[in-house]
Amino acid sequence: MPVSLCGTWDMVSNVNFEGYMIALGIGLYTRKIALKLKHRKVIEQVGDQYVVKTISTLKNYTFSFRVNEEFQEFTKGLDDRHCKSLVTWEGNKLVCIQKGEKKNRSWAHWIEDDKLHLELHCEDQVCKQVFKRVV
Ligand code: VL7
């Protein structure tokens, strides 16, 4: 059983978020503001249902899913796209494949050295985010 991702996490680093946002077609003005944000990630689990909240002073994004069950994702307030998303465990990584207009779109969460790691992929871009636990 992989270690739980649940809890409240604050961003400590965010590498190539700019490249990821460009790949998603986010405009220059929004990118400039978004680049300065520190995201908070709140991950909750009730039964086999997960709720993942990404919180910032500009925008919040919440979605929920069951592992191994494809769902319709609408990235409301972000790039506003529809995806067919599927979250699975790959070893200790919680991986989401987001099928839609954008090629190679996915994310993966895992814990390493007591930190929450997030890798965001879109087209040829990879953004790497690390979060520390809020105590
Ligand atoms: C989502 C990516 C950028 C618009 C605001 C930026 C701050 C904060 O997808 C993400 O995490 C996954 C896994 O935890 C859950 O979907 C991170 C970052 C935003 C798209 C679009 C820039 C505007 C937004 C909510």
mmCIF file with all atom_site columns, C-alpha atoms and ligand atoms in Angstrom:
data_model
loop_
_atom_site.group_PDB
_atom_site.id
_atom_site.type_symbol
_atom_site.label_atom_id
_atom_site.label_alt_id
_atom_site.label_comp_id
_atom_site.label_asym_id
_atom_site.label_entity_id
_atom_site.label_seq_id
_atom_site.pdbx_PDB_ins_code
_atom_site.Cartn_x
_atom_site.Cartn_y
_atom_site.Cartn_z
_atom_site.occupancy
_atom_site.B_iso_or_equiv
_atom_site.pdbx_formal_charge
_atom_site.auth_seq_id
_atom_site.auth_comp_id
_atom_site.auth_asym_id
_atom_site.auth_atom_id
_atom_site.pdbx_PDB_model_num
ATOM   1   C CA  . MET A 1 1   ? 0.000   0.000  0.000   1.00 0.00 ? 1   MET A CA  1
ATOM   2   C CA  . PRO A 1 2   ? 1.605   3.313  -1.065  1.00 0.00 ? 2   PRO A CA  1
ATOM   3   C CA  . VAL A 1 3   ? 2.100   6.040  1.534   1.00 0.00 ? 3   VAL A CA  1
ATOM   4   C CA  . SER A 1 4   ? -0.860  8.422  1.760   1.00 0.00 ? 4   SER A CA  1
ATOM   5   C CA  . LEU A 1 5   ? -0.782  11.663 -0.204  1.00 0.00 ? 5   LEU A CA  1
ATOM   6   C CA  . CYS A 1 6   ? -3.548  13.105 1.963   1.00 0.00 ? 6   CYS A CA  1
ATOM   7   C CA  . GLY A 1 7   ? -3.075  16.357 3.778   1.00 0.00 ? 7   GLY A CA  1
ATOM   8   C CA  . THR A 1 8   ? -2.324  20.005 3.165   1.00 0.00 ? 8   THR A CA  1
ATOM   9   C CA  . TRP A 1 9   ? 0.805   20.886 1.232   1.00 0.00 ? 9   TRP A CA  1
ATOM   10  C CA  . ASP A 1 10  ? 2.447   24.200 0.354   1.00 0.00 ? 10  ASP A CA  1
ATOM   11  C CA  . MET A 1 11  ? 4.563   24.761 -2.724  1.00 0.00 ? 11  MET A CA  1
ATOM   12  C CA  . VAL A 1 12  ? 8.299   25.132 -2.197  1.00 0.00 ? 12  VAL A CA  1
ATOM   13  C CA  . SER A 1 13  ? 9.492   24.929 -5.821  1.00 0.00 ? 13  SER A CA  1
ATOM   14  C CA  . ASN A 1 14  ? 8.026   25.148 -9.306  1.00 0.00 ? 14  ASN A CA  1
ATOM   15  C CA  . VAL A 1 15  ? 10.350  24.392 -12.222 1.00 0.00 ? 15  VAL A CA  1
ATOM   16  C CA  . ASN A 1 16  ? 9.242   25.156 -15.809 1.00 0.00 ? 16  ASN A CA  1
ATOM   17  C CA  . PHE A 1 17  ? 5.664   26.099 -14.935 1.00 0.00 ? 17  PHE A CA  1
ATOM   18  C CA  . GLU A 1 18  ? 6.100   28.690 -17.699 1.00 0.00 ? 18  GLU A CA  1
ATOM   19  C CA  . GLY A 1 19  ? 6.792   25.991 -20.326 1.00 0.00 ? 19  GLY A CA  1
ATOM   20  C CA  . TYR A 1 20  ? 3.809   23.964 -19.129 1.00 0.00 ? 20  TYR A CA  1
ATOM   21  C CA  . MET A 1 21  ? 1.494   26.985 -19.325 1.00 0.00 ? 21  MET A CA  1
ATOM   22  C CA  . ILE A 1 22  ? 2.758   27.891 -22.815 1.00 0.00 ? 22  ILE A CA  1
ATOM   23  C CA  . ALA A 1 23  ? 2.069   24.306 -23.961 1.00 0.00 ? 23  ALA A CA  1
ATOM   24  C CA  . LEU A 1 24  ? -1.494  24.722 -22.624 1.00 0.00 ? 24  LEU A CA  1
ATOM   25  C CA  . GLY A 1 25  ? -1.894  27.974 -24.554 1.00 0.00 ? 25  GLY A CA  1
ATOM   26  C CA  . ILE A 1 26  ? -2.184  30.249 -21.514 1.00 0.00 ? 26  ILE A CA  1
ATOM   27  C CA  . GLY A 1 27  ? -1.743  33.886 -22.510 1.00 0.00 ? 27  GLY A CA  1
ATOM   28  C CA  . LEU A 1 28  ? 1.211   36.057 -21.531 1.00 0.00 ? 28  LEU A CA  1
ATOM   29  C CA  . TYR A 1 29  ? -0.614  38.234 -19.010 1.00 0.00 ? 29  TYR A CA  1
ATOM   30  C CA  . THR A 1 30  ? -2.080  35.321 -17.044 1.00 0.00 ? 30  THR A CA  1
ATOM   31  C CA  . ARG A 1 31  ? 1.287   33.528 -17.141 1.00 0.00 ? 31  ARG A CA  1
ATOM   32  C CA  . LYS A 1 32  ? 3.127   36.478 -15.632 1.00 0.00 ? 32  LYS A CA  1
ATOM   33  C CA  . ILE A 1 33  ? 0.727   36.555 -12.683 1.00 0.00 ? 33  ILE A CA  1
ATOM   34  C CA  . ALA A 1 34  ? 0.488   32.767 -12.360 1.00 0.00 ? 34  ALA A CA  1
ATOM   35  C CA  . LEU A 1 35  ? 4.286   32.395 -12.222 1.00 0.00 ? 35  LEU A CA  1
ATOM   36  C CA  . LYS A 1 36  ? 4.438   34.340 -8.954  1.00 0.00 ? 36  LYS A CA  1
ATOM   37  C CA  . LEU A 1 37  ? 1.862   32.178 -7.177  1.00 0.00 ? 37  LEU A CA  1
ATOM   38  C CA  . LYS A 1 38  ? 2.545   29.688 -4.423  1.00 0.00 ? 38  LYS A CA  1
ATOM   39  C CA  . HIS A 1 39  ? 0.063   26.857 -4.787  1.00 0.00 ? 39  HIS A CA  1
ATOM   40  C CA  . ARG A 1 40  ? -1.430  24.966 -1.891  1.00 0.00 ? 40  ARG A CA  1
ATOM   41  C CA  . LYS A 1 41  ? -2.488  21.379 -2.518  1.00 0.00 ? 41  LYS A CA  1
ATOM   42  C CA  . VAL A 1 42  ? -5.158  19.815 -0.325  1.00 0.00 ? 42  VAL A CA  1
ATOM   43  C CA  . ILE A 1 43  ? -5.649  16.094 -0.914  1.00 0.00 ? 43  ILE A CA  1
ATOM   44  C CA  . GLU A 1 44  ? -8.496  14.270 0.802   1.00 0.00 ? 44  GLU A CA  1
ATOM   45  C CA  . GLN A 1 45  ? -9.689  10.696 0.555   1.00 0.00 ? 45  GLN A CA  1
ATOM   46  C CA  . VAL A 1 46  ? -13.129 9.439  1.512   1.00 0.00 ? 46  VAL A CA  1
ATOM   47  C CA  . GLY A 1 47  ? -13.496 5.723  0.851   1.00 0.00 ? 47  GLY A CA  1
ATOM   48  C CA  . ASP A 1 48  ? -12.137 5.199  -2.660  1.00 0.00 ? 48  ASP A CA  1
ATOM   49  C CA  . GLN A 1 49  ? -12.943 8.767  -3.706  1.00 0.00 ? 49  GLN A CA  1
ATOM   50  C CA  . TYR A 1 50  ? -10.156 11.356 -3.830  1.00 0.00 ? 50  TYR A CA  1
ATOM   51  C CA  . VAL A 1 51  ? -10.601 15.118 -3.789  1.00 0.00 ? 51  VAL A CA  1
ATOM   52  C CA  . VAL A 1 52  ? -7.660  17.238 -4.938  1.00 0.00 ? 52  VAL A CA  1
ATOM   53  C CA  . LYS A 1 53  ? -7.778  20.991 -4.415  1.00 0.00 ? 53  LYS A CA  1
ATOM   54  C CA  . THR A 1 54  ? -5.215  23.366 -5.873  1.00 0.00 ? 54  THR A CA  1
ATOM   55  C CA  . ILE A 1 55  ? -5.511  26.697 -4.134  1.00 0.00 ? 55  ILE A CA  1
ATOM   56  C CA  . SER A 1 56  ? -3.894  30.032 -4.937  1.00 0.00 ? 56  SER A CA  1
ATOM   57  C CA  . THR A 1 57  ? -4.698  33.710 -4.489  1.00 0.00 ? 57  THR A CA  1
ATOM   58  C CA  . LEU A 1 58  ? -5.658  33.928 -8.191  1.00 0.00 ? 58  LEU A CA  1
ATOM   59  C CA  . LYS A 1 59  ? -7.609  30.731 -8.828  1.00 0.00 ? 59  LYS A CA  1
ATOM   60  C CA  . ASN A 1 60  ? -8.697  27.506 -7.214  1.00 0.00 ? 60  ASN A CA  1
ATOM   61  C CA  . TYR A 1 61  ? -9.165  24.217 -8.982  1.00 0.00 ? 61  TYR A CA  1
ATOM   62  C CA  . THR A 1 62  ? -10.917 21.240 -7.376  1.00 0.00 ? 62  THR A CA  1
ATOM   63  C CA  . PHE A 1 63  ? -11.708 17.879 -8.827  1.00 0.00 ? 63  PHE A CA  1
ATOM   64  C CA  . SER A 1 64  ? -12.511 14.428 -7.558  1.00 0.00 ? 64  SER A CA  1
ATOM   65  C CA  . PHE A 1 65  ? -12.064 10.934 -8.903  1.00 0.00 ? 65  PHE A CA  1
ATOM   66  C CA  . ARG A 1 66  ? -11.896 7.263  -8.124  1.00 0.00 ? 66  ARG A CA  1
ATOM   67  C CA  . VAL A 1 67  ? -8.697  5.390  -8.920  1.00 0.00 ? 67  VAL A CA  1
ATOM   68  C CA  . ASN A 1 68  ? -9.018  3.134  -12.009 1.00 0.00 ? 68  ASN A CA  1
ATOM   69  C CA  . GLU A 1 69  ? -12.273 4.826  -13.108 1.00 0.00 ? 69  GLU A CA  1
ATOM   70  C CA  . GLU A 1 70  ? -12.200 7.061  -16.171 1.00 0.00 ? 70  GLU A CA  1
ATOM   71  C CA  . PHE A 1 71  ? -13.969 10.397 -15.658 1.00 0.00 ? 71  PHE A CA  1
ATOM   72  C CA  . GLN A 1 72  ? -14.746 13.569 -17.599 1.00 0.00 ? 72  GLN A CA  1
ATOM   73  C CA  . GLU A 1 73  ? -12.479 16.356 -16.458 1.00 0.00 ? 73  GLU A CA  1
ATOM   74  C CA  . PHE A 1 74  ? -13.122 20.011 -17.241 1.00 0.00 ? 74  PHE A CA  1
ATOM   75  C CA  . THR A 1 75  ? -10.158 22.182 -16.308 1.00 0.00 ? 75  THR A CA  1
ATOM   76  C CA  . LYS A 1 76  ? -12.445 25.058 -15.364 1.00 0.00 ? 76  LYS A CA  1
ATOM   77  C CA  . GLY A 1 77  ? -10.678 28.361 -14.873 1.00 0.00 ? 77  GLY A CA  1
ATOM   78  C CA  . LEU A 1 78  ? -7.351  26.921 -15.996 1.00 0.00 ? 78  LEU A CA  1
ATOM   79  C CA  . ASP A 1 79  ? -7.174  26.160 -19.728 1.00 0.00 ? 79  ASP A CA  1
ATOM   80  C CA  . ASP A 1 80  ? -10.913 25.292 -19.849 1.00 0.00 ? 80  ASP A CA  1
ATOM   81  C CA  . ARG A 1 81  ? -10.497 22.024 -21.725 1.00 0.00 ? 81  ARG A CA  1
ATOM   82  C CA  . HIS A 1 82  ? -12.367 18.758 -21.528 1.00 0.00 ? 82  HIS A CA  1
ATOM   83  C CA  . CYS A 1 83  ? -10.335 15.612 -20.953 1.00 0.00 ? 83  CYS A CA  1
ATOM   84  C CA  . LYS A 1 84  ? -11.058 11.951 -20.448 1.00 0.00 ? 84  LYS A CA  1
ATOM   85  C CA  . SER A 1 85  ? -8.948  11.373 -17.391 1.00 0.00 ? 85  SER A CA  1
ATOM   86  C CA  . LEU A 1 86  ? -7.865  8.181  -15.694 1.00 0.00 ? 86  LEU A CA  1
ATOM   87  C CA  . VAL A 1 87  ? -5.957  7.979  -12.425 1.00 0.00 ? 87  VAL A CA  1
ATOM   88  C CA  . THR A 1 88  ? -4.024  4.831  -11.526 1.00 0.00 ? 88  THR A CA  1
ATOM   89  C CA  . TRP A 1 89  ? -1.290  3.810  -9.128  1.00 0.00 ? 89  TRP A CA  1
ATOM   90  C CA  . GLU A 1 90  ? 2.014   3.061  -10.866 1.00 0.00 ? 90  GLU A CA  1
ATOM   91  C CA  . GLY A 1 91  ? 4.121   1.752  -8.011  1.00 0.00 ? 91  GLY A CA  1
ATOM   92  C CA  . ASN A 1 92  ? 4.233   4.587  -5.478  1.00 0.00 ? 92  ASN A CA  1
ATOM   93  C CA  . LYS A 1 93  ? 3.075   7.180  -8.025  1.00 0.00 ? 93  LYS A CA  1
ATOM   94  C CA  . LEU A 1 94  ? -0.510  8.334  -8.475  1.00 0.00 ? 94  LEU A CA  1
ATOM   95  C CA  . VAL A 1 95  ? -0.653  8.936  -12.223 1.00 0.00 ? 95  VAL A CA  1
ATOM   96  C CA  . CYS A 1 96  ? -3.358  10.720 -14.225 1.00 0.00 ? 96  CYS A CA  1
ATOM   97  C CA  . ILE A 1 97  ? -3.527  10.456 -18.004 1.00 0.00 ? 97  ILE A CA  1
ATOM   98  C CA  . GLN A 1 98  ? -5.593  13.342 -19.427 1.00 0.00 ? 98  GLN A CA  1
ATOM   99  C CA  . LYS A 1 99  ? -6.755  12.384 -22.921 1.00 0.00 ? 99  LYS A CA  1
ATOM   100 C CA  . GLY A 1 100 ? -7.957  15.315 -24.982 1.00 0.00 ? 100 GLY A CA  1
ATOM   101 C CA  . GLU A 1 101 ? -6.889  17.979 -27.400 1.00 0.00 ? 101 GLU A CA  1
ATOM   102 C CA  . LYS A 1 102 ? -3.373  18.249 -25.940 1.00 0.00 ? 102 LYS A CA  1
ATOM   103 C CA  . LYS A 1 103 ? -0.874  15.495 -26.664 1.00 0.00 ? 103 LYS A CA  1
ATOM   104 C CA  . ASN A 1 104 ? 0.995   13.773 -23.876 1.00 0.00 ? 104 ASN A CA  1
ATOM   105 C CA  . ARG A 1 105 ? -0.958  15.468 -21.083 1.00 0.00 ? 105 ARG A CA  1
ATOM   106 C CA  . SER A 1 106 ? -0.629  13.905 -17.653 1.00 0.00 ? 106 SER A CA  1
ATOM   107 C CA  . TRP A 1 107 ? 0.437   14.431 -14.078 1.00 0.00 ? 107 TRP A CA  1
ATOM   108 C CA  . ALA A 1 108 ? 1.946   12.264 -11.370 1.00 0.00 ? 108 ALA A CA  1
ATOM   109 C CA  . HIS A 1 109 ? 2.034   12.708 -7.598  1.00 0.00 ? 109 HIS A CA  1
ATOM   110 C CA  . TRP A 1 110 ? 4.281   10.881 -5.184  1.00 0.00 ? 110 TRP A CA  1
ATOM   111 C CA  . ILE A 1 111 ? 5.971   11.302 -1.808  1.00 0.00 ? 111 ILE A CA  1
ATOM   112 C CA  . GLU A 1 112 ? 9.728   11.480 -1.537  1.00 0.00 ? 112 GLU A CA  1
ATOM   113 C CA  . ASP A 1 113 ? 11.735  12.672 1.492   1.00 0.00 ? 113 ASP A CA  1
ATOM   114 C CA  . ASP A 1 114 ? 8.479   13.691 3.253   1.00 0.00 ? 114 ASP A CA  1
ATOM   115 C CA  . LYS A 1 115 ? 7.701   16.052 0.377   1.00 0.00 ? 115 LYS A CA  1
ATOM   116 C CA  . LEU A 1 116 ? 4.818   15.860 -2.078  1.00 0.00 ? 116 LEU A CA  1
ATOM   117 C CA  . HIS A 1 117 ? 6.109   15.814 -5.637  1.00 0.00 ? 117 HIS A CA  1
ATOM   118 C CA  . LEU A 1 118 ? 4.102   16.682 -8.750  1.00 0.00 ? 118 LEU A CA  1
ATOM   119 C CA  . GLU A 1 119 ? 5.216   16.293 -12.332 1.00 0.00 ? 119 GLU A CA  1
ATOM   120 C CA  . LEU A 1 120 ? 2.990   17.940 -14.940 1.00 0.00 ? 120 LEU A CA  1
ATOM   121 C CA  . HIS A 1 121 ? 3.399   16.933 -18.595 1.00 0.00 ? 121 HIS A CA  1
ATOM   122 C CA  . CYS A 1 122 ? 1.977   18.603 -21.687 1.00 0.00 ? 122 CYS A CA  1
ATOM   123 C CA  . GLU A 1 123 ? 3.309   18.037 -25.192 1.00 0.00 ? 123 GLU A CA  1
ATOM   124 C CA  . ASP A 1 124 ? 7.124   18.248 -24.839 1.00 0.00 ? 124 ASP A CA  1
ATOM   125 C CA  . GLN A 1 125 ? 7.055   20.228 -21.580 1.00 0.00 ? 125 GLN A CA  1
ATOM   126 C CA  . VAL A 1 126 ? 7.586   18.970 -18.042 1.00 0.00 ? 126 VAL A CA  1
ATOM   127 C CA  . CYS A 1 127 ? 6.878   21.080 -14.963 1.00 0.00 ? 127 CYS A CA  1
ATOM   128 C CA  . LYS A 1 128 ? 8.181   19.847 -11.640 1.00 0.00 ? 128 LYS A CA  1
ATOM   129 C CA  . GLN A 1 129 ? 6.589   21.044 -8.387  1.00 0.00 ? 129 GLN A CA  1
ATOM   130 C CA  . VAL A 1 130 ? 7.512   20.157 -4.809  1.00 0.00 ? 130 VAL A CA  1
ATOM   131 C CA  . PHE A 1 131 ? 5.348   20.778 -1.719  1.00 0.00 ? 131 PHE A CA  1
ATOM   132 C CA  . LYS A 1 132 ? 6.071   20.609 1.987   1.00 0.00 ? 132 LYS A CA  1
ATOM   133 C CA  . ARG A 1 133 ? 3.534   19.452 4.513   1.00 0.00 ? 133 ARG A CA  1
ATOM   134 C CA  . VAL A 1 134 ? 1.659   22.144 6.419   1.00 0.00 ? 134 VAL A CA  1
ATOM   135 C CA  . VAL A 1 135 ? 1.689   21.243 10.102  1.00 0.00 ? 135 VAL A CA  1
HETATM 136 C C1  . VL7 B 2 .   ? -2.655  23.060 -11.966 1.00 0.00 ? 1   VL7 B C1  1
HETATM 137 C C2  . VL7 B 2 .   ? -2.024  24.693 -14.633 1.00 0.00 ? 1   VL7 B C2  1
HETATM 138 C C3  . VL7 B 2 .   ? -2.337  26.884 -15.845 1.00 0.00 ? 1   VL7 B C3  1
HETATM 139 C C4  . VL7 B 2 .   ? -3.800  28.864 -15.900 1.00 0.00 ? 1   VL7 B C4  1
HETATM 140 C C5  . VL7 B 2 .   ? -3.430  30.171 -12.719 1.00 0.00 ? 1   VL7 B C5  1
HETATM 141 C C6  . VL7 B 2 .   ? -2.379  29.297 -12.172 1.00 0.00 ? 1   VL7 B C6  1
HETATM 142 C C7  . VL7 B 2 .   ? -2.643  28.860 -10.750 1.00 0.00 ? 1   VL7 B C7  1
HETATM 143 C C8  . VL7 B 2 .   ? -3.841  27.208 -9.412  1.00 0.00 ? 1   VL7 B C8  1
HETATM 144 O O1  . VL7 B 2 .   ? -3.136  20.434 -12.521 1.00 0.00 ? 1   VL7 B O1  1
HETATM 145 C C9  . VL7 B 2 .   ? -2.558  20.698 -11.514 1.00 0.00 ? 1   VL7 B C9  1
HETATM 146 O O2  . VL7 B 2 .   ? -2.475  19.795 -10.534 1.00 0.00 ? 1   VL7 B O2  1
HETATM 147 C C10 . VL7 B 2 .   ? -3.094  18.548 -10.722 1.00 0.00 ? 1   VL7 B C10 1
HETATM 148 C C11 . VL7 B 2 .   ? -2.491  17.581 -9.774  1.00 0.00 ? 1   VL7 B C11 1
HETATM 149 O O3  . VL7 B 2 .   ? -2.581  17.999 -8.440  1.00 0.00 ? 1   VL7 B O3  1
HETATM 150 C C12 . VL7 B 2 .   ? -4.558  18.671 -10.420 1.00 0.00 ? 1   VL7 B C12 1
HETATM 151 O O4  . VL7 B 2 .   ? -5.196  18.991 -11.574 1.00 0.00 ? 1   VL7 B O4  1
HETATM 152 C C13 . VL7 B 2 .   ? -1.874  21.999 -11.293 1.00 0.00 ? 1   VL7 B C13 1
HETATM 153 C C14 . VL7 B 2 .   ? -1.825  24.256 -12.195 1.00 0.00 ? 1   VL7 B C14 1
HETATM 154 C C15 . VL7 B 2 .   ? -2.465  25.103 -13.259 1.00 0.00 ? 1   VL7 B C15 1
HETATM 155 C C16 . VL7 B 2 .   ? -2.689  25.419 -15.762 1.00 0.00 ? 1   VL7 B C16 1
HETATM 156 C C17 . VL7 B 2 .   ? -3.553  27.630 -16.227 1.00 0.00 ? 1   VL7 B C17 1
HETATM 157 C C18 . VL7 B 2 .   ? -2.896  29.729 -15.095 1.00 0.00 ? 1   VL7 B C18 1
HETATM 158 C C19 . VL7 B 2 .   ? -3.649  30.399 -13.991 1.00 0.00 ? 1   VL7 B C19 1
HETATM 159 C C20 . VL7 B 2 .   ? -3.749  27.910 -10.699 1.00 0.00 ? 1   VL7 B C20 1
HETATM 160 C C21 . VL7 B 2 .   ? -5.154  26.493 -9.367  1.00 0.00 ? 1   VL7 B C21 1
#
